[in-house]
mmCIF file of C-alpha atoms in Angstrom:
data_model
loop_
_atom_site.group_PDB
_atom_site.id
_atom_site.type_symbol
_atom_site.label_atom_id
_atom_site.label_comp_id
_atom_site.label_asym_id
_atom_site.label_seq_id
_atom_site.Cartn_x
_atom_site.Cartn_y
_atom_site.Cartn_z
ATOM 1 C CA MET A 1 -15.425 -22.325 27.028
ATOM 2 C CA ALA A 2 -14.661 -18.812 26.303
ATOM 3 C CA THR A 3 -17.853 -16.510 25.356
ATOM 4 C CA ILE A 4 -17.639 -15.121 21.699
ATOM 5 C CA HIS A 5 -18.264 -11.166 21.640
ATOM 6 C CA ILE A 6 -18.246 -10.232 17.907
ATOM 7 C CA THR A 7 -21.562 -9.060 17.128
ATOM 8 C CA GLY A 8 -22.875 -6.708 19.720
ATOM 9 C CA ASP A 9 -26.017 -8.746 20.043
ATOM 10 C CA GLU A 10 -26.298 -11.083 22.988
ATOM 11 C CA HIS A 11 -28.388 -13.940 21.633
ATOM 12 C CA ALA A 12 -26.449 -13.847 18.341
ATOM 13 C CA ASP A 13 -22.883 -14.240 20.305
ATOM 14 C CA GLN A 14 -24.423 -16.843 22.351
ATOM 15 C CA VAL A 15 -25.303 -18.983 19.205
ATOM 16 C CA LEU A 16 -21.662 -18.558 18.162
ATOM 17 C CA THR A 17 -20.465 -19.552 21.452
ATOM 18 C CA ASP A 18 -22.755 -22.680 21.626
ATOM 19 C CA ASP A 19 -22.396 -23.815 18.136
ATOM 20 C CA PRO A 20 -18.934 -24.583 16.383
ATOM 21 C CA PHE A 21 -20.907 -24.597 12.923
ATOM 22 C CA ALA A 22 -22.263 -21.328 13.700
ATOM 23 C CA LEU A 23 -19.087 -19.674 14.214
ATOM 24 C CA LEU A 24 -17.719 -21.169 10.910
ATOM 25 C CA VAL A 25 -20.939 -19.905 9.217
ATOM 26 C CA GLY A 26 -20.290 -16.485 10.599
ATOM 27 C CA MET A 27 -16.896 -16.544 9.184
ATOM 28 C CA MET A 28 -17.843 -17.719 6.099
ATOM 29 C CA LEU A 29 -20.559 -14.859 5.683
ATOM 30 C CA ASP A 30 -17.813 -12.262 6.582
ATOM 31 C CA GLN A 31 -17.049 -11.026 3.071
ATOM 32 C CA GLN A 32 -18.155 -7.737 1.528
ATOM 33 C CA TYR A 33 -20.348 -7.035 4.627
ATOM 34 C CA PRO A 34 -19.770 -5.637 8.099
ATOM 35 C CA MET A 35 -17.984 -8.334 10.290
ATOM 36 C CA GLU A 36 -20.695 -7.810 13.305
ATOM 37 C CA HIS A 37 -23.695 -8.423 10.729
ATOM 38 C CA ALA A 38 -22.062 -11.278 9.152
ATOM 39 C CA PHE A 39 -21.821 -13.026 12.427
ATOM 40 C CA ARG A 40 -25.310 -12.420 13.266
ATOM 41 C CA GLY A 41 -26.308 -14.581 10.161
ATOM 42 C CA PRO A 42 -26.011 -17.817 12.141
ATOM 43 C CA ALA A 43 -28.522 -16.768 14.802
ATOM 44 C CA LYS A 44 -31.117 -15.642 11.866
ATOM 45 C CA VAL A 45 -30.632 -19.002 10.330
ATOM 46 C CA LEU A 46 -31.412 -20.945 13.798
ATOM 47 C CA ASP A 47 -34.372 -18.579 14.577
ATOM 48 C CA ARG A 48 -35.987 -18.897 11.166
ATOM 49 C CA LEU A 49 -35.190 -22.764 10.417
ATOM 50 C CA GLY A 50 -35.155 -24.041 14.057
ATOM 51 C CA THR A 51 -31.859 -25.597 13.681
ATOM 52 C CA LEU A 52 -28.098 -25.178 12.566
ATOM 53 C CA SER A 53 -27.919 -28.864 11.898
ATOM 54 C CA PRO A 54 -25.637 -29.088 8.832
ATOM 55 C CA ALA A 55 -27.671 -32.270 7.822
ATOM 56 C CA GLN A 56 -30.905 -30.197 7.748
ATOM 57 C CA ILE A 57 -29.495 -27.200 6.310
ATOM 58 C CA ALA A 58 -27.768 -29.227 3.500
ATOM 59 C CA SER A 59 -31.082 -31.190 2.773
ATOM 60 C CA ALA A 60 -33.177 -28.127 2.852
ATOM 61 C CA ASP A 61 -34.956 -27.027 -0.435
ATOM 62 C CA PRO A 62 -32.698 -24.694 -2.031
ATOM 63 C CA GLU A 63 -35.516 -22.183 -3.046
ATOM 64 C CA GLN A 64 -37.146 -22.266 0.610
ATOM 65 C CA PHE A 65 -33.759 -21.873 2.233
ATOM 66 C CA ALA A 66 -32.912 -19.140 0.109
ATOM 67 C CA ALA A 67 -36.126 -17.406 0.951
ATOM 68 C CA LEU A 68 -35.617 -17.993 4.555
ATOM 69 C CA CYS A 69 -32.013 -16.249 3.935
ATOM 70 C CA THR A 70 -33.111 -13.185 2.197
ATOM 71 C CA THR A 71 -36.096 -12.521 4.432
ATOM 72 C CA PRO A 72 -35.377 -8.920 6.003
ATOM 73 C CA PRO A 73 -33.078 -8.772 7.617
ATOM 74 C CA ALA A 74 -31.202 -10.684 5.522
ATOM 75 C CA ILE A 75 -28.449 -12.877 6.416
ATOM 76 C CA HIS A 76 -25.958 -11.080 4.069
ATOM 77 C CA ARG A 77 -25.748 -8.542 1.403
ATOM 78 C CA PHE A 78 -26.001 -11.010 -1.133
ATOM 79 C CA PRO A 79 -28.086 -13.554 0.571
ATOM 80 C CA GLY A 80 -29.056 -15.690 -2.400
ATOM 81 C CA SER A 81 -25.360 -16.651 -3.282
ATOM 82 C CA MET A 82 -24.573 -17.120 0.545
ATOM 83 C CA ALA A 83 -27.600 -19.199 1.239
ATOM 84 C CA ALA A 84 -26.303 -21.614 -1.681
ATOM 85 C CA ARG A 85 -22.554 -21.322 -0.275
ATOM 86 C CA LEU A 86 -24.092 -22.158 3.397
ATOM 87 C CA GLN A 87 -25.884 -25.240 1.816
ATOM 88 C CA THR A 88 -22.641 -26.268 0.092
ATOM 89 C CA LEU A 89 -20.537 -25.889 3.495
ATOM 90 C CA ALA A 90 -23.258 -27.576 5.425
ATOM 91 C CA ALA A 91 -23.167 -30.741 3.030
ATOM 92 C CA LEU A 92 -19.406 -30.812 3.381
ATOM 93 C CA VAL A 93 -19.254 -30.520 7.301
ATOM 94 C CA GLU A 94 -21.944 -33.413 7.044
ATOM 95 C CA GLU A 95 -20.131 -35.615 4.585
ATOM 96 C CA ARG A 96 -16.703 -35.069 5.844
ATOM 97 C CA TYR A 97 -16.922 -34.552 9.684
ATOM 98 C CA ASP A 98 -20.352 -36.341 10.435
ATOM 99 C CA GLY A 99 -21.743 -32.819 10.942
ATOM 100 C CA HIS A 100 -19.418 -31.682 13.735
ATOM 101 C CA ALA A 101 -17.552 -28.798 12.689
ATOM 102 C CA GLU A 102 -15.232 -28.726 15.467
ATOM 103 C CA ARG A 103 -13.760 -32.090 14.199
ATOM 104 C CA ILE A 104 -12.149 -29.524 11.397
ATOM 105 C CA TRP A 105 -10.130 -28.365 14.459
ATOM 106 C CA THR A 106 -10.013 -30.982 16.972
ATOM 107 C CA GLU A 107 -8.531 -33.462 14.346
ATOM 108 C CA ALA A 108 -5.928 -31.418 12.786
ATOM 109 C CA ALA A 109 -2.458 -32.761 13.131
ATOM 110 C CA ASP A 110 -0.964 -29.378 13.385
ATOM 111 C CA GLY A 111 -1.622 -25.835 12.356
ATOM 112 C CA ARG A 112 -0.678 -26.286 8.846
ATOM 113 C CA ASP A 113 -3.082 -29.215 8.670
ATOM 114 C CA LEU A 114 -5.743 -26.950 10.089
ATOM 115 C CA LEU A 115 -5.006 -24.239 7.670
ATOM 116 C CA LYS A 116 -5.275 -26.595 4.925
ATOM 117 C CA ARG A 117 -8.817 -28.064 6.266
ATOM 118 C CA MET A 118 -10.089 -24.521 6.521
ATOM 119 C CA MET A 119 -9.043 -23.580 3.009
ATOM 120 C CA GLU A 120 -11.087 -26.872 1.415
ATOM 121 C CA LEU A 121 -14.279 -25.210 2.593
ATOM 122 C CA PRO A 122 -16.461 -22.936 0.086
ATOM 123 C CA GLY A 123 -15.714 -19.208 0.663
ATOM 124 C CA PHE A 124 -12.559 -19.735 2.646
ATOM 125 C CA GLY A 125 -9.450 -18.317 0.695
ATOM 126 C CA LYS A 126 -5.972 -18.408 2.477
ATOM 127 C CA GLN A 127 -6.514 -15.099 4.024
ATOM 128 C CA LYS A 128 -10.147 -16.113 5.690
ATOM 129 C CA ALA A 129 -8.780 -19.541 6.714
ATOM 130 C CA GLN A 130 -5.653 -17.766 8.486
ATOM 131 C CA ILE A 131 -7.984 -15.482 10.184
ATOM 132 C CA PHE A 132 -10.374 -18.329 11.220
ATOM 133 C CA VAL A 133 -7.526 -20.173 12.615
ATOM 134 C CA ALA A 134 -6.423 -17.155 14.479
ATOM 135 C CA LEU A 135 -9.972 -16.699 16.091
ATOM 136 C CA LEU A 136 -9.727 -20.330 17.125
ATOM 137 C CA ALA A 137 -6.433 -19.847 18.704
ATOM 138 C CA LYS A 138 -7.021 -16.479 20.288
ATOM 139 C CA GLN A 139 -10.667 -16.911 21.410
ATOM 140 C CA LEU A 140 -11.098 -20.605 21.904
ATOM 141 C CA ASP A 141 -7.674 -21.490 22.838
ATOM 142 C CA VAL A 142 -7.460 -24.104 19.844
ATOM 143 C CA ARG A 143 -3.593 -23.986 19.335
ATOM 144 C CA PRO A 144 -2.416 -27.016 17.265
ATOM 145 C CA ALA A 145 1.435 -26.953 17.089
ATOM 146 C CA GLY A 146 2.541 -24.300 14.450
ATOM 147 C CA TRP A 147 -0.708 -22.323 14.410
ATOM 148 C CA GLU A 148 1.274 -18.971 14.532
ATOM 149 C CA ALA A 149 3.299 -19.968 11.532
ATOM 150 C CA ALA A 150 0.368 -21.156 9.865
ATOM 151 C CA VAL A 151 -1.594 -17.606 10.176
ATOM 152 C CA GLY A 152 1.486 -15.199 9.960
ATOM 153 C CA ALA A 153 0.468 -11.682 11.099
ATOM 154 C CA TYR A 154 -2.796 -12.762 12.434
ATOM 155 C CA ALA A 155 -0.874 -14.508 15.336
ATOM 156 C CA GLU A 156 0.262 -11.241 16.573
ATOM 157 C CA GLU A 157 -1.027 -9.058 19.301
ATOM 158 C CA GLY A 158 -3.059 -6.064 17.942
ATOM 159 C CA TYR A 159 -6.289 -5.550 16.214
ATOM 160 C CA ARG A 160 -6.060 -6.775 12.417
ATOM 161 C CA SER A 161 -9.023 -8.742 12.351
ATOM 162 C CA VAL A 162 -12.261 -10.598 13.780
ATOM 163 C CA ALA A 163 -9.964 -12.907 15.781
ATOM 164 C CA ASP A 164 -9.288 -9.714 17.811
ATOM 165 C CA VAL A 165 -12.762 -8.662 18.444
ATOM 166 C CA VAL A 166 -13.995 -9.287 22.060
ATOM 167 C CA ASP A 167 -16.065 -6.037 22.487
ATOM 168 C CA PRO A 168 -17.268 -2.913 20.967
ATOM 169 C CA VAL A 169 -13.796 -1.249 21.565
ATOM 170 C CA SER A 170 -11.758 -3.916 19.700
ATOM 171 C CA LEU A 171 -14.271 -3.898 17.096
ATOM 172 C CA GLN A 172 -13.790 -0.328 16.335
ATOM 173 C CA LYS A 173 -9.975 -0.660 16.658
ATOM 174 C CA VAL A 174 -10.107 -3.563 13.905
ATOM 175 C CA ARG A 175 -12.501 -1.205 11.749
ATOM 176 C CA ASP A 176 -9.627 1.524 12.187
ATOM 177 C CA TYR A 177 -6.981 -0.734 11.080
ATOM 178 C CA LYS A 178 -8.684 -2.042 8.063
ATOM 179 C CA LYS A 179 -9.475 1.402 7.054
ATOM 180 C CA GLN A 180 -5.735 2.520 7.515
ATOM 181 C CA LYS A 181 -4.672 -0.869 5.536
ATOM 182 C CA LYS A 182 -7.048 0.306 2.495
ATOM 183 C CA ALA A 183 -5.930 3.731 2.566
ATOM 184 C CA ALA A 184 -2.365 2.663 2.339
ATOM 185 C CA ALA A 185 -3.096 0.463 -0.411
ATOM 186 C CA LYS A 186 -5.114 2.992 -2.455
ATOM 187 C CA ALA A 187 -1.883 5.502 -1.800
ATOM 188 C CA ALA A 188 0.366 2.959 -2.998
ATOM 189 C CA ALA A 189 -1.448 2.043 -6.198
ATOM 190 C CA ALA A 190 -1.771 5.594 -7.011
ATOM 191 C CA THR A 191 2.003 6.148 -6.872
#
């Protein structure tokens, strides 16, 4: 299995590499927060709770779990709401996939089915689901038939999203791309 290199932190990247649920959680946390910090979140939870078991996260006392997530350095810019969303995600993975996040992709019939499964998860809209499917394909070689059509431009070569981050250089290229897209959208809105 390929090693994930998103966070710039060896321990956090190893957690993402070793645990499919951790990778899913990192993607869930990747909103309104720098991507490398979002993907460090699962390692923080593991270090503080001692596990990333979806069953144990789902059944944790919500107040205690929120406190664990808000302890500096917090898992996210909005740690309270993300703690609740993480427990919801963990419960869904436990109920639907017997606690095995990788079943979301290993049991998908094709790329369209995988995208649909991703969009059923809390915090995963279409774009985030497409990016995660592209990440699975590009970094873990999970490529169900039709995955390229399901993810659109995220399947292309380049530096569009976290799916293309493999080191600090590619992280900066993705940041630059996002900055250009925001500037172009702002300019278009102004005209």
